[in-house]
Short mmCIF file of C-alpha atoms and ligand atoms in Angstrom, two decimals:
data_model
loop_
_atom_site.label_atom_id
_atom_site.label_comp_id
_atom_site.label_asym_id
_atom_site.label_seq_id
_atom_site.Cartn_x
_atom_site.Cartn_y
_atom_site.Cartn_z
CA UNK A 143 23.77 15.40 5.64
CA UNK A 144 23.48 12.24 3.80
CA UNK A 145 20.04 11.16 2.62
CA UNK A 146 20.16 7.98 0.51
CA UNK A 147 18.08 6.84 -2.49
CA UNK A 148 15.74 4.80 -0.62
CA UNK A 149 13.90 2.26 -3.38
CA UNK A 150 13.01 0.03 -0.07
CA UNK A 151 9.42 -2.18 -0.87
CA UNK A 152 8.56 -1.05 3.25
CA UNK A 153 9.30 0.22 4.87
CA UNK A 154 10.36 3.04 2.89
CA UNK A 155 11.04 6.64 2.34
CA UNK A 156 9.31 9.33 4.79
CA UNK A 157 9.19 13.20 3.22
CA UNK A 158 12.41 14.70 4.60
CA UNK A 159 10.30 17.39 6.24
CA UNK A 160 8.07 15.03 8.22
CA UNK A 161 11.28 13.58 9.73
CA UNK A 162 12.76 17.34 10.56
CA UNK A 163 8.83 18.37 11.83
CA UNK A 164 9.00 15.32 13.73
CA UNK A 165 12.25 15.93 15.40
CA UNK A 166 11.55 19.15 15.99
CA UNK A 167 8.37 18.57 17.97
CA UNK A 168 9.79 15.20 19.39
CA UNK A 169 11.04 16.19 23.20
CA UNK A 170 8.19 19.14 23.45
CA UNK A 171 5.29 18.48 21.95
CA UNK A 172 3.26 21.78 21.89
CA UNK A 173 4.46 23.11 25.04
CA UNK A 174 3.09 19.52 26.72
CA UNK A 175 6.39 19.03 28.25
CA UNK A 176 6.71 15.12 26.61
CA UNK A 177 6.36 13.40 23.64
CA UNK A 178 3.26 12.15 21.41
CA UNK A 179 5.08 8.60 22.50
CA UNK A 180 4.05 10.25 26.06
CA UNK A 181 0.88 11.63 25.97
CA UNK A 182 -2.27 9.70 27.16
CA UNK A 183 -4.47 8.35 24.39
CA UNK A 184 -7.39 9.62 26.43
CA UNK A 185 -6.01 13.48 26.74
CA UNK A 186 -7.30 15.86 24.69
CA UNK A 187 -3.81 16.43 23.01
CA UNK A 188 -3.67 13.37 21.48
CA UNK A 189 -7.08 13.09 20.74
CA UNK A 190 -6.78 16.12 18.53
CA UNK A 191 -3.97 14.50 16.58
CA UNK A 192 -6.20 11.48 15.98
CA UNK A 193 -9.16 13.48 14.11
CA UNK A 194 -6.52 15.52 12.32
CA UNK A 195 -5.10 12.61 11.17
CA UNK A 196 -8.70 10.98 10.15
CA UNK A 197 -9.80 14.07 8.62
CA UNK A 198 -6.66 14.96 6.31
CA UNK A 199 -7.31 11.31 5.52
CA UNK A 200 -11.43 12.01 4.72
CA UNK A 201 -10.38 14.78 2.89
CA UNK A 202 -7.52 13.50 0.62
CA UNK A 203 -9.28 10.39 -0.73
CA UNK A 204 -13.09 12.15 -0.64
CA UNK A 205 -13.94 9.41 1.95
CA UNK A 206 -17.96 9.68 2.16
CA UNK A 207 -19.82 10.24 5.11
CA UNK A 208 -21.59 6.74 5.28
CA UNK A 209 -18.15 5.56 5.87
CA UNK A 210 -15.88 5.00 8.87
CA UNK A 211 -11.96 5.34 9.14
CA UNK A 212 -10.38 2.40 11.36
CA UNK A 213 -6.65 2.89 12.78
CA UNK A 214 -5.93 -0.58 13.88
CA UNK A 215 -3.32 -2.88 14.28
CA UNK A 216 -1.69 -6.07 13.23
CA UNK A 217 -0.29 -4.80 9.79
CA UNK A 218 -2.30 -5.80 6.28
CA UNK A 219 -1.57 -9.36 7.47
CA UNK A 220 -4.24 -9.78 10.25
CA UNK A 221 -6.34 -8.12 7.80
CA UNK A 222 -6.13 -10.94 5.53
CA UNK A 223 -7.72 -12.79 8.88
CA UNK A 224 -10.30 -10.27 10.20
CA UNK A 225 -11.84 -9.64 6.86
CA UNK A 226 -13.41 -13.05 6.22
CA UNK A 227 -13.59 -13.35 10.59
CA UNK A 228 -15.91 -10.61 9.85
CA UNK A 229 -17.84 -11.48 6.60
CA UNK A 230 -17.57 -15.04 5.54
CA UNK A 231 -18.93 -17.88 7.22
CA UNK A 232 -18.69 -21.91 6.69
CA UNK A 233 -21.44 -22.67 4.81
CA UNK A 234 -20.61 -19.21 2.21
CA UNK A 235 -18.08 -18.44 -0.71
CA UNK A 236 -15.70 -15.32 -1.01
CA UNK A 237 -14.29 -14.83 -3.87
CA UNK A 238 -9.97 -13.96 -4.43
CA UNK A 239 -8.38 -12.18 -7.89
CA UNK A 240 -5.25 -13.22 -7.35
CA UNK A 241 -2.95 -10.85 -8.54
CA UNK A 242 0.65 -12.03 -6.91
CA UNK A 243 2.22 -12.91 -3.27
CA UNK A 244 -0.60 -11.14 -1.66
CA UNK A 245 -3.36 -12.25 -2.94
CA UNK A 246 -2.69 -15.40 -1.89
CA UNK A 247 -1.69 -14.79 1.52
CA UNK A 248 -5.06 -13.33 1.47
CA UNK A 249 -6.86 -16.11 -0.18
CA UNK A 250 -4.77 -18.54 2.04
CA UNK A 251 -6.16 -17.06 5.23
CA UNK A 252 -9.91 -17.00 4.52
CA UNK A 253 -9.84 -20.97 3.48
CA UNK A 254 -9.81 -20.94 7.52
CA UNK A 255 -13.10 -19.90 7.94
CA UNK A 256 -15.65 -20.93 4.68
CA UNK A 257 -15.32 -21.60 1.10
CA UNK A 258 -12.67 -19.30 -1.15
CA UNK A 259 -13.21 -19.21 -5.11
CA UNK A 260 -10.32 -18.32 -7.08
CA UNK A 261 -10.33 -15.89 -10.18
CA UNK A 262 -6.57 -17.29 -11.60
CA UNK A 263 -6.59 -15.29 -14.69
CA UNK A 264 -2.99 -13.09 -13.83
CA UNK A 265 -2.13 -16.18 -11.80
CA UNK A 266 -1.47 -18.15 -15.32
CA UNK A 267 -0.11 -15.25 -17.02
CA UNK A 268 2.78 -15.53 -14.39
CA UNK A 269 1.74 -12.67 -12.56
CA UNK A 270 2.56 -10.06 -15.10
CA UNK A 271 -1.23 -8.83 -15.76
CA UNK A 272 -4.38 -7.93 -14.48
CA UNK A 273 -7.34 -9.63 -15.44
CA UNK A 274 -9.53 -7.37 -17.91
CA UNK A 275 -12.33 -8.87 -16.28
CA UNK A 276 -13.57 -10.34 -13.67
CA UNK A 277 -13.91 -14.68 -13.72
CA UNK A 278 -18.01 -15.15 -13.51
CA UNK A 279 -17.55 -18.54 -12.14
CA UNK A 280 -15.64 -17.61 -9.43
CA UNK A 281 -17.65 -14.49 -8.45
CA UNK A 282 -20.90 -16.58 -8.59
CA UNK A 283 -22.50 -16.70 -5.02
CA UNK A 284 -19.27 -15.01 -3.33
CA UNK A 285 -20.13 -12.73 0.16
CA UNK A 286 -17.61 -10.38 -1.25
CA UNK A 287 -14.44 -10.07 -4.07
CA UNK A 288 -11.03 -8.92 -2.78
CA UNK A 289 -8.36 -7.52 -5.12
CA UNK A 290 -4.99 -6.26 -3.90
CA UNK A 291 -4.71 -3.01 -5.62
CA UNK A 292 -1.06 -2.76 -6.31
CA UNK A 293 1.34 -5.79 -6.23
CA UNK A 294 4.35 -5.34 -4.73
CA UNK A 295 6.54 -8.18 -5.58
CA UNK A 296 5.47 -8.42 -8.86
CA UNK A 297 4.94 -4.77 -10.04
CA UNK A 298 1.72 -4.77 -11.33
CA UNK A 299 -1.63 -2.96 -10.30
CA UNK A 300 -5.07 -1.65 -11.31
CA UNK A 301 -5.37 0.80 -13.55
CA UNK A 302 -9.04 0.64 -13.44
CA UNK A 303 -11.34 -1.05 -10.85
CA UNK A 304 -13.68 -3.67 -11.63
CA UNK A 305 -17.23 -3.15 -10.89
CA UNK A 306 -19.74 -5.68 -9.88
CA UNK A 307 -22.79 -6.07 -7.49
CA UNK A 308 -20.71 -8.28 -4.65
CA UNK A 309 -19.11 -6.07 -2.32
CA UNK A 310 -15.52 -5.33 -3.47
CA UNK A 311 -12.66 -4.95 -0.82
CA UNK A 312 -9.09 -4.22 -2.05
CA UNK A 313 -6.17 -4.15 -0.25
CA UNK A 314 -4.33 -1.42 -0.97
CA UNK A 315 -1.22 -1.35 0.88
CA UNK A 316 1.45 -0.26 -1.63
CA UNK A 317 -0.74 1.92 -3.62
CA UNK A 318 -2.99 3.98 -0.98
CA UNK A 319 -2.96 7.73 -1.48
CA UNK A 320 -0.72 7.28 -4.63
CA UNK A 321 -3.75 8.67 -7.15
CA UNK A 322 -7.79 9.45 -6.63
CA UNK A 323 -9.77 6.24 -6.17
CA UNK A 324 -13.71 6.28 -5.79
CA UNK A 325 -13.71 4.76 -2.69
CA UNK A 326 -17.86 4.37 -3.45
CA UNK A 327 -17.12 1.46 -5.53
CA UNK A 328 -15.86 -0.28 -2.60
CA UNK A 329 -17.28 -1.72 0.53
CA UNK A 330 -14.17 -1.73 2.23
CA UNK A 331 -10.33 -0.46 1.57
CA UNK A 332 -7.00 -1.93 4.39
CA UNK A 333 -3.63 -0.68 4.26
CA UNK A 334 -1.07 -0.51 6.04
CA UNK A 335 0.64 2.61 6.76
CA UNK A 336 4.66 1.57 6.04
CA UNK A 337 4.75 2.60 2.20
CA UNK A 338 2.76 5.73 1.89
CA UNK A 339 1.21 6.78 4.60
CA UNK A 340 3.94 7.13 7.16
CA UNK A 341 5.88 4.30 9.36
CA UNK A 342 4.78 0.69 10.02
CA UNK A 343 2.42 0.03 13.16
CA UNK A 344 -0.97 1.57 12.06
CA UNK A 345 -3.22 -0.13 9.67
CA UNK A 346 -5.98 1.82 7.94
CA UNK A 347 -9.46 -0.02 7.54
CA UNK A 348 -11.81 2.20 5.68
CA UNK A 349 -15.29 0.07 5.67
CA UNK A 350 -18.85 0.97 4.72
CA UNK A 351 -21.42 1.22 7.86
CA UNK A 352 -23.78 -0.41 6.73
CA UNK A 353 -21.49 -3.62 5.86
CA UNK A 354 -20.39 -2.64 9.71
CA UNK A 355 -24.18 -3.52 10.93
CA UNK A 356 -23.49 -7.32 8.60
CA UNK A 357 -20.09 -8.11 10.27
CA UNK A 358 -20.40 -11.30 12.25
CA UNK A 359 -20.03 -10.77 15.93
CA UNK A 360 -19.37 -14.12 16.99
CA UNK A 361 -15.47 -13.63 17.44
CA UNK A 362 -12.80 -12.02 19.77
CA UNK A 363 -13.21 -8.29 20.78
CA UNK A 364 -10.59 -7.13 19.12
CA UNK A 365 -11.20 -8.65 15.74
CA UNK A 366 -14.74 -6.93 15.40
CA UNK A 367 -14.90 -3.85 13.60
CA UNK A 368 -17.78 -2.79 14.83
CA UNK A 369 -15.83 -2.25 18.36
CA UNK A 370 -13.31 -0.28 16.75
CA UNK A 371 -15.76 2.20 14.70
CA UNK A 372 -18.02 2.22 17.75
CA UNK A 373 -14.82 3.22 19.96
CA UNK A 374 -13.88 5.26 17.04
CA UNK A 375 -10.47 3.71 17.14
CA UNK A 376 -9.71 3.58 21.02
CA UNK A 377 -11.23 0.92 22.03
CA UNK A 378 -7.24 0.22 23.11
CA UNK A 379 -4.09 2.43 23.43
CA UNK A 380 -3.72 2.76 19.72
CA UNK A 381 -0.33 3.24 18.00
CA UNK A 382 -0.23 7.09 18.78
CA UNK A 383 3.18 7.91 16.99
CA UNK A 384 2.12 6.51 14.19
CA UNK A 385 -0.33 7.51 13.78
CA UNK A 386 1.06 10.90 14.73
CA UNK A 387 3.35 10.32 11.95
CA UNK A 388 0.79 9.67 9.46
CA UNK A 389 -1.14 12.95 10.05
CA UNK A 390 1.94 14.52 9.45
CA UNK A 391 2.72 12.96 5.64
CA UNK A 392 -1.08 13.94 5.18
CA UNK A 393 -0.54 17.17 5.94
CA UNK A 394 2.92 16.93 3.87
CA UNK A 395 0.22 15.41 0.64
CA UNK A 396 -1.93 17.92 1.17
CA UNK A 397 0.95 20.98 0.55
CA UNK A 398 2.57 18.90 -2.50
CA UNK A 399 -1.25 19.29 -3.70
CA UNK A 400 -3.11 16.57 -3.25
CA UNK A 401 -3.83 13.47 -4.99
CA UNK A 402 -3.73 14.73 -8.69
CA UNK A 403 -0.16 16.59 -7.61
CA UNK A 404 1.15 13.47 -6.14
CA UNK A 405 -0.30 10.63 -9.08
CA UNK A 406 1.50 12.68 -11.89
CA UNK A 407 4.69 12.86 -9.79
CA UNK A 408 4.63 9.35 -9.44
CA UNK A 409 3.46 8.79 -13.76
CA UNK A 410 6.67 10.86 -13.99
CA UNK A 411 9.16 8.61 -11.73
CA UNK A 412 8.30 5.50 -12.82
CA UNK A 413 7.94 6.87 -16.90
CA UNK A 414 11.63 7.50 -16.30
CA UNK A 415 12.53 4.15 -14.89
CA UNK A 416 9.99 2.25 -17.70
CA UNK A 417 11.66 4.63 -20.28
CA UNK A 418 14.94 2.72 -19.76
CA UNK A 419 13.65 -0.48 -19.90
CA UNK A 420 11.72 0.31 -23.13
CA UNK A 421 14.79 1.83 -24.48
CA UNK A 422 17.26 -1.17 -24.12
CA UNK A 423 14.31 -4.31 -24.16
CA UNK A 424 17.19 -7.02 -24.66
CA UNK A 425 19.16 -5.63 -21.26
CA UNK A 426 16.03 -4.78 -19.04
CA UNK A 427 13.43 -7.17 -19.24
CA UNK A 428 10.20 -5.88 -17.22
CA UNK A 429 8.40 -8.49 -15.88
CA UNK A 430 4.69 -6.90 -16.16
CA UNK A 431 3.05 -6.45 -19.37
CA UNK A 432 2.73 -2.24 -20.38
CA UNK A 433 -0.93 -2.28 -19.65
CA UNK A 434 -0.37 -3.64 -15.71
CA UNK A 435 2.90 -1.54 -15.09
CA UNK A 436 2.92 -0.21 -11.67
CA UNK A 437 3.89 2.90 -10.25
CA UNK A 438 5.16 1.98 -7.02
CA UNK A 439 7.29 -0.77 -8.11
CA UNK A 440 9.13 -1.14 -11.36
CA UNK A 441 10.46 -4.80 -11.22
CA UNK A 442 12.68 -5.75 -14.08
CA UNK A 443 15.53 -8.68 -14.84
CA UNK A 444 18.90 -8.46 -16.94
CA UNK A 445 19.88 -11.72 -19.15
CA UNK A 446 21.65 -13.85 -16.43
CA UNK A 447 21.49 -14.29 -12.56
CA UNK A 448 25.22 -13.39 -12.73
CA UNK A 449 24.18 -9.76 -14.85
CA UNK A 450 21.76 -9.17 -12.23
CA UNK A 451 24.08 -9.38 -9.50
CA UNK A 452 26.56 -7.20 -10.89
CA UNK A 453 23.98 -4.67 -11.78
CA UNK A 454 22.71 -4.51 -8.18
CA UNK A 455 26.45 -4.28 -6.74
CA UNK A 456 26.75 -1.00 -9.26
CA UNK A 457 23.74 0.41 -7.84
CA UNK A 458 24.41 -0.38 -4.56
CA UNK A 459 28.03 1.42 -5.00
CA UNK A 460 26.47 4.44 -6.25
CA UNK A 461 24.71 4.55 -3.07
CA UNK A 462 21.11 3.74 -4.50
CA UNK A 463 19.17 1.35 -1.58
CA UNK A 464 16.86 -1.70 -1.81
CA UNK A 465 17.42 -2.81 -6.04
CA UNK A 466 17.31 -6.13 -4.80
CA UNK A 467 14.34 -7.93 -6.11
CA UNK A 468 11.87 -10.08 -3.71
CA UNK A 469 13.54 -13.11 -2.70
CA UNK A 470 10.61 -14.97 -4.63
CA UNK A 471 10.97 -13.34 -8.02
CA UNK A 472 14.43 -12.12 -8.41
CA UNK A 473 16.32 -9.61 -10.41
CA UNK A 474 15.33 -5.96 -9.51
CA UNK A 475 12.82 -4.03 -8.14
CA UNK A 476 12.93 -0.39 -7.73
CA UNK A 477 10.07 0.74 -5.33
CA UNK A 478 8.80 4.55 -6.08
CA UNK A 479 6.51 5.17 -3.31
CA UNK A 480 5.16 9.17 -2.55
CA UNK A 481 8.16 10.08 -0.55
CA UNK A 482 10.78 9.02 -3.15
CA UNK A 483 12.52 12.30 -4.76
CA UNK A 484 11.79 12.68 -8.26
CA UNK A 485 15.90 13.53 -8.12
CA UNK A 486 16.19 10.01 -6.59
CA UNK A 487 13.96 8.17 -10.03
CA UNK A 488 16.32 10.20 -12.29
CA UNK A 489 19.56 9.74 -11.09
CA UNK A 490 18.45 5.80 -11.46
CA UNK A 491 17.41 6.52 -14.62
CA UNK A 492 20.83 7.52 -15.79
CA UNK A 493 22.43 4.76 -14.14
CA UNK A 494 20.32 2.20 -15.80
CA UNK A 495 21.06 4.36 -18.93
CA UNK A 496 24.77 4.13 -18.53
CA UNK A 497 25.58 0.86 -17.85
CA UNK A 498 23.24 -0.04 -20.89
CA UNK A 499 26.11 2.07 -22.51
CA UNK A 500 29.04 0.10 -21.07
CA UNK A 501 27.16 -3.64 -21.79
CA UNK A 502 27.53 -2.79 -25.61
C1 LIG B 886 0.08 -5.46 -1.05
C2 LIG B 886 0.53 -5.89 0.32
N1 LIG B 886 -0.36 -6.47 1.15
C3 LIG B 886 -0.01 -6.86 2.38
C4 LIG B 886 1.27 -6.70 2.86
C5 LIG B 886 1.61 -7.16 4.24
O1 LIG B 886 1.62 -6.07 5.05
P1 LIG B 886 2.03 -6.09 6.59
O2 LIG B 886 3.49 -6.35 6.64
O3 LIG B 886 1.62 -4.73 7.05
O4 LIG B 886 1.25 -7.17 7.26
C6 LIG B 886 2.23 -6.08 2.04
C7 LIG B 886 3.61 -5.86 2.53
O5 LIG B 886 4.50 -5.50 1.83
C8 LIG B 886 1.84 -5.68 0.74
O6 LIG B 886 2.72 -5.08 -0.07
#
């Protein structure tokens, strides 16, 4: 059986063993007779599955008690709406680090509904940094600060949080359940699910209850997060196989060992990718600066358009998927997420390593 090297942004690689557990159970589920896709949301069945999947999630990132797990939908994009539908207002400020793409899609969508001020510090660095600290002026007065934890396009993220008194929110879609994070220093983490935590469909909202008492309630049902934590996620049908899914690469994090196993699996995939680049500087140029180097997503350049292309065509020959930077930024990009085979970062590795070799 042919499993490729799957370096796709998201979605991206599942564990091989979720996708054999999943097949497995996939026509009988239990001795149900149908499929999770077939079960009622309201049977007991599924409902089980649900607070497995919320728990392994509690459990993995030492979610405290004062806070509430959403499963919602609409990706990380609506969340860029329902956040500041939720805590902003005309006449107040929120404040945006923006940190690539992201970030500004996120900053973009809360000019719709009050005042957004802008800390630009990585902006003018060309997106290959993150600030060391946090803009004063544009924190001053702000109803809450929103980082994106890990930037995709551009390969950088946060090594360490910033603290400050205004509620922080981070969106931590490509980074989520990669290492530990406090989750106490913030009022409210979004993800969605298509890089780590399983396939796309199933956003998770993890938000502070009593910031869930201060969310405006002036705005469509279904964009209140106080109906989802009240209906503890089913207020609606939710997305039940993904969510099925997810408890499933939970339970997979939990047997690699947790959150320390899985963080120094991923230091040691990306080391061997950054190793390369480090190695031969005047053939791989990284785009972010050592201190802002991601994890997830190494993104790097070679000296011409043309040196790029031919690069890519190599890998894709060799059979490794998804090189290809972001349309916006170019070059290469060689995403690393849980899932990804240490095997898989390696055998990239060598490749890099060997047509360095040949380029001499
Ligand atoms: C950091 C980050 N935020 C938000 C999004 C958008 O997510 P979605 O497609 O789930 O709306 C992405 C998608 O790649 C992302 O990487």
């Amino acid at each position: 059986m042919g499993r490729a090297h799957n370096f796709n942004a998201g979605p991206s690689a599942l564990p091989l063993e979720v996708l054999r557990r999943a097949q497995a159970e996939l026509i009988d589920y239990q001795g149900t007779g149908m499929s999770v896709m077939e079960l009622s949301h309201r049977s007991e069945t599924y409902e089980a599955i649900h607070r497995s999947a919320q728990d392994r999630l509690r459990r993995l990132l030492g979610v405290p008690d004062n806070y509430r797990v959403l499963f919602l939908q609409g990706g990380a994009s609506l969340q860029f709406a329902m956040l500041p539908m939720n805590y902003l207002s005309r006449d107040a400020a929120a404040a945006y680090v923006l940190t690539g793409s992201w970030s500004e899609k996120a900053a973009q969508e809360a000019r719709r509904f009050g005042r957004v001020q802008l800390d630009s510090q990585a902006k003018e660095d060309g997106y290959k940094t993150i600030p060391e600290m946090l803009d004063g002026e544009a924190l001053a007065g702000a109803s809450y600060v929103h980082i994106t934890s890990n930037n995709t396009i551009y390969g950088t993220q946060w090594h360490a949080f910033p603290t400050t008194q205004i509620p922080l929110v981070a969106d931590m879609s490509s980074d989520i359940m990669s290492h530990e994070v406090d989750v106490e220093q913030f009022h409210m983490i979004y993800a969605g699910a298509q890089k780590n935590l399983g396939p796309s469909g199933v956003t998770v909202v993890i938000v502070r209850d009593e910031w869930l008492q201060q969310a405006n309630q002036d705005i469509p049902t279904m964009l209140q997060y106080g109906v989802h934590a009240k209906a503890d996620s089913l207020y609606n049908t939710p997305p039940t196989f993904a969510i099925y899914l997810m408890d499933l690469v939970l339970e997979w994090i939990e047997e690699q060992g947790g959150l320390t196993a899985i963080a120094s699996r991923n230091a040691e995939k990306s080391g061997l990718i950054y190793s390369v680049i480090d190695e031969y500087p005047d053939l791989f140029d990284g785009h972010a600066a050592k201190s802002a180097r991601s994890h997830m997503n190494v993104t790097f350049r070679l000296p011409s358009d043309e040196q790029s292309k031919e690069f890519l065509a190599q890998a894709k020959a060799l059979g490794f998927v998804g090189v290809k930077g972001h349309r916006s930024v170019g070059g290469c990009r060689v995403s690393l997420y849980n899932a990804v085979p240490v095997e898989s970062a390696a055998r990239f590795a060598e490749f890099m390593r060997d047509y360095a070799r040949k380029s001499r």
